[in-house]
Coordinates of C-alpha atoms in Angstrom, one line a residue:
Chain A
X1 CA -18.0 22.0 -31.5
X2 CA -18.1 22.3 -27.8
X3 CA -15.7 25.2 -27.6
X4 CA -17.3 28.4 -26.6
X5 CA -15.4 31.5 -27.3
X6 CA -12.8 32.4 -24.7
X7 CA -13.9 35.1 -22.2
X8 CA -12.3 38.5 -22.7
X9 CA -10.4 40.0 -19.9
X10 CA -13.2 42.2 -18.4
X11 CA -15.5 39.3 -18.0
X12 CA -12.8 37.1 -16.4
X13 CA -14.0 37.7 -12.8
X14 CA -17.6 37.2 -13.6
X15 CA -16.8 33.9 -15.2
X16 CA -14.5 33.1 -12.4
X17 CA -17.4 33.4 -10.0
X18 CA -19.6 31.3 -12.2
X19 CA -16.9 28.7 -12.4
X20 CA -15.9 28.8 -8.7
X21 CA -16.6 25.1 -8.2
X22 CA -14.4 24.1 -11.1
X23 CA -11.6 26.3 -9.7
X24 CA -12.1 24.9 -6.2
X25 CA -11.9 21.4 -7.6
X26 CA -8.7 22.0 -9.5
X27 CA -6.6 24.5 -7.6
X28 CA -5.7 22.3 -4.6
X29 CA -4.2 19.8 -7.0
X30 CA -2.4 22.4 -9.0
X31 CA -0.8 23.5 -5.8
X32 CA 0.0 19.9 -5.0
X33 CA 1.6 19.4 -8.4
X34 CA 3.6 22.6 -7.9
X35 CA 5.0 21.4 -4.6
X36 CA 5.7 17.7 -5.4
X37 CA 6.6 17.9 -9.1
X38 CA 8.0 21.4 -9.7
X39 CA 9.5 22.2 -6.4
X40 CA 12.0 19.3 -6.5
X41 CA 13.4 20.9 -9.6
X42 CA 14.5 23.8 -7.4
X43 CA 16.5 21.1 -5.5
X44 CA 18.7 20.8 -8.7
X45 CA 20.6 23.9 -7.5
X46 CA 22.1 21.6 -4.9
X47 CA 24.2 19.9 -7.6
X48 CA 26.1 23.2 -8.2
X49 CA 26.7 23.9 -4.5
X50 CA 28.6 22.3 -1.7
X51 CA 25.2 21.8 -0.1
X52 CA 25.0 21.9 3.7
X53 CA 21.5 21.2 5.0
X54 CA 21.9 23.6 7.9
X55 CA 22.6 26.6 5.7
X56 CA 20.1 28.8 3.8
X57 CA 20.1 29.1 0.1
X58 CA 22.3 32.2 -0.1
X59 CA 24.8 30.9 2.4
X60 CA 25.7 27.8 0.3
X61 CA 29.0 27.6 -1.3
X62 CA 28.8 27.4 -5.1
X63 CA 31.1 25.1 -6.9
X64 CA 29.8 25.1 -10.5
X65 CA 30.3 21.8 -12.4
X66 CA 32.7 20.3 -9.9
X67 CA 30.3 17.5 -8.9
X68 CA 29.8 16.6 -12.5
X69 CA 33.6 16.5 -13.1
X70 CA 33.9 14.1 -10.1
X71 CA 31.1 12.1 -11.5
X72 CA 32.7 11.4 -14.9
X73 CA 36.0 10.6 -13.4
X74 CA 34.6 8.0 -11.1
X75 CA 35.0 4.5 -12.4
X76 CA 32.0 3.3 -10.3
X77 CA 29.8 5.8 -12.0
X78 CA 30.9 4.7 -15.4
X79 CA 30.2 1.1 -14.4
X80 CA 26.7 2.1 -13.2
X81 CA 26.2 3.9 -16.5
X82 CA 27.3 0.8 -18.5
X83 CA 25.0 -1.5 -16.4
X84 CA 22.1 0.9 -16.8
X85 CA 22.5 1.0 -20.5
X86 CA 23.0 -2.7 -20.9
X87 CA 20.0 -3.7 -18.8
X88 CA 17.7 -1.1 -20.3
X89 CA 18.8 -2.0 -23.8
X90 CA 18.2 -5.7 -23.1
X91 CA 14.9 -4.9 -21.4
X92 CA 13.9 -2.7 -24.4
X93 CA 14.5 -5.5 -26.9
X94 CA 13.0 -8.3 -24.8
X95 CA 10.1 -6.0 -23.7
X96 CA 9.0 -5.7 -27.3
X97 CA 9.8 -9.1 -28.7
X98 CA 8.0 -11.2 -26.0
X99 CA 4.8 -9.2 -25.6
X100 CA 4.3 -8.8 -29.3
X101 CA 5.0 -12.5 -29.9
X102 CA 2.7 -13.5 -27.1
X103 CA -0.1 -11.3 -28.3
X104 CA 0.1 -12.7 -31.8
X105 CA 0.2 -16.3 -30.6
X106 CA -2.7 -15.7 -28.2
X107 CA -4.7 -14.1 -31.0
X108 CA -4.1 -17.2 -33.1
X109 CA -5.6 -19.5 -30.3
X110 CA -9.1 -20.4 -31.6
X111 CA -10.2 -22.2 -28.5
X112 CA -12.0 -19.5 -26.4
X113 CA -11.7 -21.0 -23.0
X114 CA -8.0 -21.8 -23.4
X115 CA -7.4 -18.3 -24.7
X116 CA -9.1 -16.7 -21.8
X117 CA -7.4 -18.9 -19.3
X118 CA -4.0 -18.2 -20.8
X119 CA -4.6 -14.5 -20.7
X120 CA -5.8 -14.5 -17.1
X121 CA -2.8 -16.5 -16.0
X122 CA -0.4 -14.3 -17.9
X123 CA -1.5 -11.2 -16.0
X124 CA -0.8 -12.9 -12.6
X125 CA 2.8 -11.9 -12.1
X126 CA 2.1 -8.3 -13.0
X127 CA 0.0 -7.9 -9.8
X128 CA 2.7 -9.3 -7.6
X129 CA 5.3 -6.9 -6.1
X130 CA 8.9 -7.0 -7.1
X131 CA 9.7 -8.0 -3.6
X132 CA 7.7 -11.2 -4.1
X133 CA 8.9 -11.6 -7.7
X134 CA 12.5 -11.3 -6.7
X135 CA 11.9 -13.8 -4.0
X136 CA 10.4 -16.3 -6.4
X137 CA 13.2 -15.8 -9.0
X138 CA 15.9 -16.3 -6.3
X139 CA 14.1 -19.4 -5.2
X140 CA 13.8 -20.9 -8.7
X141 CA 17.4 -20.2 -9.5
X142 CA 18.8 -21.3 -6.2
X143 CA 21.7 -23.7 -6.1
X144 CA 19.9 -25.8 -3.5
X145 CA 16.6 -27.3 -4.7
X146 CA 16.1 -24.6 -7.3
X147 CA 13.8 -25.6 -10.1
X148 CA 16.1 -24.5 -12.9
X149 CA 19.1 -26.4 -11.5
X150 CA 16.9 -29.5 -10.9
X151 CA 15.8 -29.5 -14.5
X152 CA 19.3 -29.0 -15.8
X153 CA 20.6 -31.8 -13.6
X154 CA 17.7 -34.0 -14.5
X155 CA 18.3 -33.9 -18.2
X156 CA 22.0 -34.3 -17.6
X157 CA 23.1 -31.0 -19.0
X158 CA 25.2 -30.1 -16.0
X159 CA 26.8 -32.2 -13.2
X160 CA 26.9 -29.6 -10.4
X161 CA 24.3 -26.9 -9.7
X162 CA 25.0 -23.5 -11.1
X163 CA 25.0 -20.7 -8.5
X164 CA 23.1 -18.4 -10.9
X165 CA 22.7 -15.5 -8.4
X166 CA 26.4 -15.4 -7.6
X167 CA 27.6 -14.9 -11.1
X168 CA 28.0 -11.4 -12.2
X169 CA 27.9 -12.0 -15.9
X170 CA 24.5 -13.7 -15.6
X171 CA 22.9 -10.8 -13.7
X172 CA 21.8 -8.8 -16.7
X173 CA 20.1 -11.8 -18.2
X174 CA 18.4 -12.7 -14.9
X175 CA 17.0 -9.2 -14.5
X176 CA 15.8 -9.1 -18.1
X177 CA 14.2 -12.6 -18.0
X178 CA 12.6 -11.8 -14.6
X179 CA 11.0 -8.8 -16.2
X180 CA 9.8 -10.8 -19.1
X181 CA 8.3 -13.3 -16.8
X182 CA 6.5 -10.6 -14.8
X183 CA 5.3 -8.2 -17.5
X184 CA 4.9 -10.1 -20.8
X185 CA 1.2 -10.9 -20.3
X186 CA 0.3 -7.5 -19.1
X187 CA 2.1 -5.7 -21.9
X188 CA 0.5 -7.9 -24.5
X189 CA -2.9 -6.3 -23.7
X190 CA -2.1 -3.2 -25.7
X191 CA -1.0 -5.3 -28.7
X192 CA -4.0 -7.6 -28.4
X193 CA -6.3 -4.5 -28.5
X194 CA -4.5 -3.2 -31.5
X195 CA -4.8 -6.6 -33.3
X196 CA -8.5 -6.6 -32.5
X197 CA -8.8 -3.3 -34.3
X198 CA -7.5 -4.8 -37.6
X199 CA -10.4 -5.3 -40.1
X200 CA -11.4 -8.9 -40.5
X201 CA -11.9 -8.4 -44.2
X202 CA -8.1 -8.2 -44.6
X203 CA -7.8 -11.8 -43.2
X204 CA -10.7 -12.9 -45.3
X205 CA -9.1 -11.6 -48.5
X206 CA -5.8 -13.2 -47.6
X207 CA -7.5 -16.6 -47.0
X208 CA -9.2 -16.4 -50.3
X209 CA -5.7 -15.8 -51.9
X210 CA -4.6 -18.9 -50.1
X211 CA -2.2 -17.3 -47.6
X212 CA -1.1 -19.6 -44.8
X213 CA -1.7 -18.5 -41.2
X214 CA 2.0 -17.6 -40.8
X215 CA 1.8 -15.4 -43.9
X216 CA -1.3 -13.7 -42.6
X217 CA 0.6 -12.9 -39.4
X218 CA 3.5 -11.5 -41.3
X219 CA 1.6 -9.5 -43.9
X220 CA -1.5 -8.4 -42.0
X221 CA -1.1 -8.6 -38.2
X222 CA 2.4 -7.2 -37.9
X223 CA 1.8 -4.2 -40.2
X224 CA -1.5 -3.7 -38.5
X225 CA 0.1 -3.1 -35.1
X226 CA 3.0 -1.1 -36.4
X227 CA 1.7 2.3 -35.2
X228 CA 1.2 0.9 -31.7
X229 CA 4.7 -0.6 -31.7
X230 CA 6.3 2.6 -32.8
X231 CA 4.5 4.8 -30.3
X232 CA 5.4 2.5 -27.5
X233 CA 9.0 2.2 -28.7
X234 CA 9.5 6.0 -28.7
X235 CA 8.1 6.1 -25.1
X236 CA 10.4 3.4 -23.9
X237 CA 13.5 4.9 -25.5
X238 CA 12.7 8.1 -23.7
X239 CA 12.7 6.2 -20.5
X240 CA 15.9 4.3 -21.2
X241 CA 17.8 5.7 -18.3
X242 CA 14.8 5.7 -16.0
X243 CA 14.7 2.0 -15.6
X244 CA 14.5 2.4 -11.9
X245 CA 16.3 0.2 -9.5
X246 CA 13.7 -2.0 -7.9
X247 CA 14.7 -5.1 -9.7
X248 CA 18.4 -4.5 -9.4
X249 CA 18.0 -3.6 -5.7
X250 CA 16.1 -6.7 -4.8
X251 CA 18.0 -9.2 -7.0
X252 CA 21.5 -8.0 -6.3
X253 CA 24.0 -9.3 -3.7
X254 CA 27.5 -8.4 -2.8
X255 CA 29.0 -10.9 -5.3
X256 CA 27.5 -9.2 -8.4
X257 CA 27.7 -5.5 -7.6
X258 CA 29.9 -4.8 -10.6
X259 CA 27.0 -5.8 -12.8
X260 CA 24.0 -4.8 -10.7
X261 CA 24.9 -1.2 -9.9
X262 CA 22.6 1.1 -11.9
X263 CA 22.5 4.9 -11.9
X264 CA 19.6 5.2 -9.4
X265 CA 21.2 2.7 -7.0
X266 CA 24.5 4.6 -7.4
X267 CA 22.8 7.9 -6.4
X268 CA 21.1 6.1 -3.5
X269 CA 24.3 4.7 -2.2
X270 CA 26.8 7.5 -2.9
X271 CA 24.2 10.4 -2.6
X272 CA 21.8 9.6 0.1
X273 CA 23.6 6.8 1.9
X274 CA 26.7 9.0 2.5
X275 CA 24.7 12.2 2.8
X276 CA 26.5 13.6 -0.3
X277 CA 23.3 15.3 -1.4
X278 CA 24.9 17.5 -4.0
X279 CA 26.7 14.7 -5.6
X280 CA 23.6 12.5 -5.7
X281 CA 21.6 15.3 -7.2
X282 CA 24.2 15.7 -10.0
X283 CA 23.5 12.1 -10.9
X284 CA 19.7 12.7 -11.0
X285 CA 20.2 15.7 -13.3
X286 CA 22.5 13.7 -15.6
X287 CA 19.7 11.0 -15.7
X288 CA 17.0 13.5 -16.6
X289 CA 19.0 15.4 -19.2
X290 CA 20.0 12.3 -21.0
X291 CA 16.4 11.0 -21.0
X292 CA 15.1 14.3 -22.5
X293 CA 17.8 14.3 -25.2
X294 CA 17.0 10.6 -26.0
X295 CA 13.3 11.3 -26.2
X296 CA 13.7 14.2 -28.6
X297 CA 16.3 12.5 -30.7
X298 CA 14.3 9.3 -31.1
X299 CA 11.1 11.2 -31.7
X300 CA 12.9 13.2 -34.4
X301 CA 14.3 10.2 -36.1
X302 CA 10.9 8.5 -36.2
X303 CA 9.2 11.6 -37.4
X304 CA 11.5 11.8 -40.4
X305 CA 11.6 8.1 -41.2
X306 CA 8.0 7.1 -40.4
X307 CA 4.9 9.2 -40.0
X308 CA 4.5 8.2 -36.3
X309 CA 5.6 10.5 -33.6
X310 CA 4.8 11.2 -30.0
X311 CA 5.5 14.9 -29.6
Chain B
X1 CA 2.4 -22.6 -48.8
X2 CA -0.8 -24.4 -48.5
X3 CA -3.2 -23.7 -51.3
X4 CA -6.0 -25.7 -49.7
X5 CA -8.0 -22.9 -48.1
X6 CA -11.2 -24.3 -49.4
X7 CA -10.6 -28.0 -48.6
X8 CA -9.6 -27.6 -45.0
X9 CA -6.4 -27.0 -43.1
X10 CA -3.2 -27.1 -44.9
X11 CA -0.1 -28.9 -43.6
X12 CA 1.6 -25.6 -42.8
X13 CA -1.4 -24.3 -40.8
X14 CA -1.5 -27.5 -38.8
X15 CA 2.1 -27.1 -37.8
X16 CA 1.4 -23.4 -37.1
X17 CA -1.5 -24.3 -34.8
X18 CA 0.5 -26.9 -33.0
X19 CA 3.3 -24.5 -32.3
X20 CA 0.9 -21.8 -31.1
X21 CA -0.8 -24.1 -28.6
X22 CA 2.5 -25.5 -27.4
X23 CA 4.1 -22.1 -26.8
X24 CA 1.0 -20.7 -25.1
X25 CA 0.9 -23.8 -22.9
X26 CA 4.6 -23.4 -22.0
X27 CA 3.9 -19.7 -21.1
X28 CA 1.0 -20.8 -18.8
X29 CA 3.2 -23.4 -17.0
X30 CA 6.2 -21.1 -16.6
X31 CA 4.0 -18.4 -15.2
X32 CA 2.0 -20.4 -12.8
X33 CA 4.4 -23.1 -11.6
X34 CA 6.5 -20.8 -9.3
X35 CA 3.3 -19.7 -7.5
X36 CA 2.1 -23.2 -7.0
X37 CA 5.6 -24.2 -5.8
X38 CA 5.7 -21.4 -3.3
X39 CA 2.2 -22.3 -2.1
X40 CA 3.2 -26.0 -1.7
X41 CA 6.3 -25.2 0.3
X42 CA 4.4 -22.8 2.5
X43 CA 2.0 -25.6 3.4
X44 CA 4.8 -28.2 4.0
X45 CA 6.5 -29.0 7.2
X46 CA 9.5 -26.7 7.4
X47 CA 12.0 -29.3 8.5
X48 CA 10.9 -31.6 5.7
X49 CA 11.1 -28.8 3.2
X50 CA 14.8 -28.6 3.6
X51 CA 15.1 -31.9 1.8
X52 CA 13.9 -30.2 -1.3
X53 CA 12.0 -31.8 -4.1
X54 CA 8.6 -30.3 -3.4
X55 CA 6.8 -29.4 -6.6
X56 CA 3.2 -28.3 -6.6
X57 CA 1.8 -30.2 -3.7
X58 CA 3.1 -30.3 -0.1
X59 CA 4.7 -33.6 1.0
X60 CA 3.9 -33.2 4.7
X61 CA 0.9 -30.9 4.9
X62 CA 0.7 -28.5 7.8
X63 CA -0.7 -25.1 8.7
X64 CA 2.2 -24.5 11.2
X65 CA 4.1 -22.0 9.0
X66 CA 1.1 -19.8 8.8
X67 CA 0.4 -20.0 12.5
X68 CA 4.1 -19.2 13.2
X69 CA 4.4 -16.2 11.0
X70 CA 1.4 -14.5 12.6
X71 CA 3.3 -14.4 15.8
X72 CA 5.9 -12.0 14.2
X73 CA 4.8 -8.7 15.5
X74 CA 5.9 -6.9 12.3
X75 CA 3.5 -8.8 10.2
X76 CA 0.3 -7.8 11.9
X77 CA 1.3 -4.1 11.9
X78 CA 2.5 -4.4 8.4
X79 CA -0.8 -5.9 7.3
X80 CA -2.7 -3.1 9.0
X81 CA -0.5 -0.3 7.5
X82 CA -0.6 -1.9 4.0
X83 CA -4.4 -2.3 4.1
X84 CA -4.8 1.3 5.4
X85 CA -2.6 2.8 2.8
X86 CA -4.2 0.8 0.0
X87 CA -7.7 1.9 1.0
X88 CA -6.8 5.5 1.7
X89 CA -4.4 5.9 -1.2
X90 CA -6.9 4.4 -3.7
X91 CA -9.9 6.5 -2.5
X92 CA -7.9 9.7 -2.4
X93 CA -6.2 9.0 -5.7
X94 CA -9.6 8.3 -7.4
X95 CA -11.1 11.4 -5.9
X96 CA -8.3 13.7 -7.0
X97 CA -7.9 12.1 -10.5
X98 CA -11.6 12.2 -11.3
X99 CA -12.1 15.8 -10.0
X100 CA -9.2 17.1 -12.1
X101 CA -10.3 15.1 -15.1
X102 CA -13.8 16.6 -14.7
X103 CA -12.5 20.2 -14.6
X104 CA -10.2 19.9 -17.6
X105 CA -12.8 18.1 -19.6
X106 CA -15.1 21.1 -19.3
X107 CA -14.9 23.1 -22.5
X108 CA -16.1 26.3 -20.9
X109 CA -13.6 26.2 -18.0
X110 CA -11.3 29.1 -18.2
X111 CA -8.4 27.4 -16.4
X112 CA -8.7 24.3 -18.6
X113 CA -5.6 24.9 -20.7
X114 CA -3.5 26.0 -17.8
X115 CA -4.5 23.2 -15.5
X116 CA -4.0 20.5 -18.1
X117 CA -0.7 21.8 -19.3
X118 CA 0.6 22.2 -15.8
X119 CA -0.4 18.7 -15.1
X120 CA 0.9 17.1 -18.4
X121 CA 4.3 18.6 -17.7
X122 CA 4.6 16.5 -14.5
X123 CA 4.7 13.4 -16.7
X124 CA 8.0 14.5 -18.3
X125 CA 9.8 16.2 -15.5
X126 CA 11.0 14.8 -12.3
X127 CA 13.5 16.2 -9.8
X128 CA 14.9 12.8 -9.1
X129 CA 15.4 10.7 -5.9
X130 CA 17.4 13.1 -3.8
X131 CA 15.6 16.4 -4.4
X132 CA 12.3 14.6 -3.7
X133 CA 13.8 13.0 -0.6
X134 CA 15.0 16.4 0.6
X135 CA 11.6 17.9 0.0
X136 CA 9.8 15.2 2.0
X137 CA 12.3 15.7 4.8
X138 CA 11.9 19.5 4.7
X139 CA 8.1 19.1 4.8
X140 CA 8.5 17.1 8.0
X141 CA 6.9 14.0 6.5
X142 CA 9.7 11.6 7.5
X143 CA 8.4 8.8 9.8
X144 CA 4.8 9.6 9.0
X145 CA 1.9 7.8 7.4
X146 CA 1.3 10.8 5.2
X147 CA 4.4 10.0 3.1
X148 CA 2.6 6.9 1.7
X149 CA -0.3 9.0 0.4
X150 CA 0.6 12.6 -0.2
X151 CA 3.7 12.7 -2.5
X152 CA 2.1 10.3 -5.0
X153 CA -1.5 11.7 -4.7
X154 CA -2.1 12.8 -8.3
X155 CA -1.0 10.9 -11.3
X156 CA -1.3 12.8 -14.5
X157 CA -1.6 9.6 -16.4
X158 CA -4.7 8.5 -14.5
X159 CA -6.2 12.0 -14.9
X160 CA -5.9 11.8 -18.7
X161 CA -7.3 8.3 -18.8
X162 CA -10.4 9.4 -16.9
X163 CA -10.6 12.6 -18.9
X164 CA -10.9 10.6 -22.1
X165 CA -13.7 8.6 -20.6
X166 CA -15.6 11.8 -19.7
X167 CA -15.0 13.1 -23.2
X168 CA -16.8 10.1 -24.4
X169 CA -20.0 11.0 -22.5
X170 CA -22.5 13.3 -24.1
X171 CA -22.1 16.9 -22.9
X172 CA -25.8 17.4 -23.1
X173 CA -26.1 15.5 -19.8
X174 CA -24.2 18.2 -18.1
X175 CA -26.1 21.0 -19.8
X176 CA -29.5 19.7 -18.9
X177 CA -28.4 19.2 -15.3
X178 CA -27.3 22.8 -15.3
X179 CA -30.7 23.9 -16.6
X180 CA -32.2 22.0 -13.6
X181 CA -30.1 24.2 -11.4
X182 CA -27.3 21.9 -10.5
X183 CA -23.9 23.5 -9.8
X184 CA -20.7 22.1 -11.1
X185 CA -19.9 20.2 -8.0
X186 CA -23.3 18.5 -8.0
X187 CA -22.9 17.6 -11.7
X188 CA -19.6 16.0 -10.8
X189 CA -21.0 14.0 -8.0
X190 CA -24.4 13.1 -9.4
X191 CA -24.0 12.9 -13.1
X192 CA -20.3 12.2 -13.9
X193 CA -19.2 9.9 -11.1
X194 CA -21.9 7.3 -11.6
X195 CA -21.2 7.1 -15.3
X196 CA -17.5 6.7 -14.7
X197 CA -17.7 3.4 -13.0
X198 CA -15.7 1.4 -15.6
X199 CA -12.9 4.0 -15.7
X200 CA -12.9 4.3 -11.9
X201 CA -12.7 0.5 -11.5
X202 CA -9.6 0.4 -13.8
X203 CA -7.9 3.3 -12.1
X204 CA -8.6 1.9 -8.6
X205 CA -7.0 -1.3 -9.6
X206 CA -3.8 0.5 -10.7
X207 CA -3.8 2.6 -7.6
X208 CA -4.5 -0.4 -5.3
X209 CA -1.8 -2.5 -6.8
X210 CA 0.7 0.3 -6.6
X211 CA -0.1 1.0 -3.0
X212 CA -0.2 -2.6 -1.9
X213 CA 3.1 -3.5 -3.6
X214 CA 5.1 -0.4 -2.6
X215 CA 8.0 -0.9 -0.3
X216 CA 10.6 1.6 -1.3
X217 CA 9.0 4.6 0.4
X218 CA 8.9 2.6 3.6
X219 CA 12.6 1.8 3.2
X220 CA 13.5 5.4 2.4
X221 CA 11.3 7.3 4.8
X222 CA 9.8 5.1 7.5
X223 CA 12.4 2.3 7.9
X224 CA 13.1 3.3 11.5
X225 CA 9.4 3.5 12.6
X226 CA 8.3 0.0 13.3
X227 CA 4.7 1.0 13.7
X228 CA 4.6 2.4 10.2
X229 CA 6.3 -0.3 8.2
X230 CA 4.4 -2.1 5.4
X231 CA 3.9 -5.7 4.7
X232 CA 6.1 -5.6 1.5
X233 CA 8.8 -4.0 3.5
X234 CA 8.6 -6.7 6.2
X235 CA 8.7 -9.4 3.5
X236 CA 11.7 -7.6 1.9
X237 CA 13.6 -7.8 5.2
X238 CA 12.8 -11.4 5.7
X239 CA 13.7 -12.5 2.1
X240 CA 16.9 -10.5 2.0
X241 CA 18.3 -12.3 5.0
X242 CA 19.3 -15.3 2.8
X243 CA 21.6 -13.5 0.4
X244 CA 24.4 -12.4 2.7
X245 CA 24.3 -8.7 3.5
X246 CA 22.2 -8.0 0.5
X247 CA 20.7 -4.7 -0.4
X248 CA 21.3 -3.0 2.9
X249 CA 23.5 -0.2 1.9
X250 CA 21.5 2.4 3.6
X251 CA 21.0 3.7 7.1
X252 CA 19.8 1.4 9.9
X253 CA 18.6 -1.2 7.5
X254 CA 21.8 -3.2 7.7
X255 CA 21.6 -3.4 11.4
X256 CA 17.9 -4.4 11.4
X257 CA 18.5 -7.1 8.8
X258 CA 21.6 -8.5 10.4
X259 CA 19.7 -8.9 13.7
X260 CA 17.0 -10.9 12.0
X261 CA 17.8 -14.6 12.1
X262 CA 17.6 -16.4 8.8
X263 CA 14.2 -18.0 8.8
X264 CA 13.4 -21.3 7.2
X265 CA 12.3 -21.5 3.6
X266 CA 8.8 -22.6 4.5
X267 CA 8.2 -19.5 6.7
X268 CA 9.4 -17.2 4.0
X269 CA 7.1 -18.8 1.5
X270 CA 4.2 -18.5 3.9
X271 CA 4.8 -14.8 4.3
X272 CA 5.1 -14.5 0.5
X273 CA 1.7 -16.0 0.1
X274 CA 0.2 -13.8 2.8
X275 CA 1.6 -10.7 1.0
X276 CA 0.4 -11.9 -2.4
X277 CA -3.0 -13.3 -2.0
X278 CA -4.9 -10.1 -1.1
X279 CA -4.0 -8.4 -4.3
X280 CA -4.6 -11.5 -6.4
X281 CA -8.1 -11.7 -5.0
X282 CA -9.0 -8.4 -6.5
X283 CA -8.0 -8.6 -10.1
X284 CA -10.3 -11.2 -11.6
X285 CA -13.2 -9.0 -10.6
X286 CA -11.8 -5.9 -12.4
X287 CA -10.3 -7.8 -15.3
X288 CA -13.1 -6.9 -17.7
X289 CA -12.6 -3.2 -17.0
X290 CA -8.8 -2.9 -17.1
X291 CA -8.3 -4.3 -20.5
X292 CA -10.5 -1.5 -21.8
X293 CA -8.8 1.0 -19.5
X294 CA -5.3 0.0 -20.5
X295 CA -6.1 0.3 -24.2
X296 CA -7.7 3.7 -23.9
X297 CA -4.8 4.9 -21.8
X298 CA -2.3 3.7 -24.3
X299 CA -4.0 5.3 -27.2
X300 CA -4.4 8.7 -25.4
X301 CA -0.9 9.0 -24.1

């Protein structure tokens, strides 16, 4: 409706003059996006060189896929890959189950004040930084006066405090549950909005048919938010390798590195920390390429099996 | 299956209700207890705290911990830098996102397709940690305040959220302003911006939270400039002193952490509160907006 026909070539400059303010308002940011989003892609060439910061582009020594070969033969890298996949997989599952469940439960709360209070409280951890959250988690799980140990000791489940943060095999779970604690309330907002969009007449009809509340949830609420769930699922799977490293960085310690090292931390440590820029860039590229492949694969699968898709 | 829809609540529905309220109550307690616990410890005498057993109220109340932490030089600087980057980053982020959203919402704008595609691509591509680090270094932005604002200035996601708000406004408003002789910039300032308040409130919350909570850019780029470190970074250093040699894999951070003495629990908790409270004061006011903003953003993306 609002589309006017595109200007033909000759009138371009006249239109350009008419729209000079629109151009002036967008061009600086286009340049910005070029510099900060597109230019780093140029840096990918480093991964195929033996990059030396002092040299110009044409003076670099090209080594082809050597860095990638080193990468795949490094056991530390494979460990980081395993940890990344494990934690993002666990995060993916928990990140769907908990917010969806919480949204559905909250939606079933009939007491207005209680519902509002619960929702407001549930956002709280989202606004806190991971630095603070990691501090809190460490404190709660601490072997000395940590709440979790106090409770477990109190009910007689254990005799001596468990050093949660010092046990490698617990690290994945700790990261996942910390994330659940921090983001469940916030992520539930989208599902709550989707639930609010379901027609009340559906529930009305179900009630007349004598469906219990649980059955209404199962047959109306869940199918009602299915499109939202699928779109969010595709997006999160595309980001499977981009789980970042904030949580892992802040919660890790020397005792659990075998379980806490993720790809980004690995590139930070072996790339930046040791000034092996080429090697680190190779990790970044690996990350990006896998993410894109995942995104397209998952999107394709969903396109075929369901009608929902992102691209 | 209760078949008593007309005669009141069935047995199954009562159980269902009970479980719903119980679980939601548990979620509330689990969410809020750690904060109350941290607050209580921060207000408790630090020697007494070591005994443990403090729950949600201090055993030996004192303001001492708060008085003590404000004598740390890093804290005052950190507070200033954090506040400054939050204000500047939020304002500039709002300005850039709303301007871009305005231009790509204009159906008659010739560059519309180009600008929006160019921008949308940035959501899917990223060079990664090291290429970005090298770029920032090459641009001479290491050890500068600019590094907090410039590299993250435009977020395509925010632009598209605002754009969908503008799309919801009647275009006739802009056309009539044009007939009155307003140029596009005037229309943006006088017509669009005032109508965008709910969207801008949402986005400013996202931006402010992101800016206030950021610590990694300090770690990466400004860790060796004491006058530029942020509050979160200072807290990070203090908290990480407990877990032995934790996190400091990189550059001078190990040295600076090791030289820090391990500070008592109560002091750490007091700093945690100081870092947390400012951002928690903001969100109740913007809550009514962000629920709408989140939803719209999710639908559009």
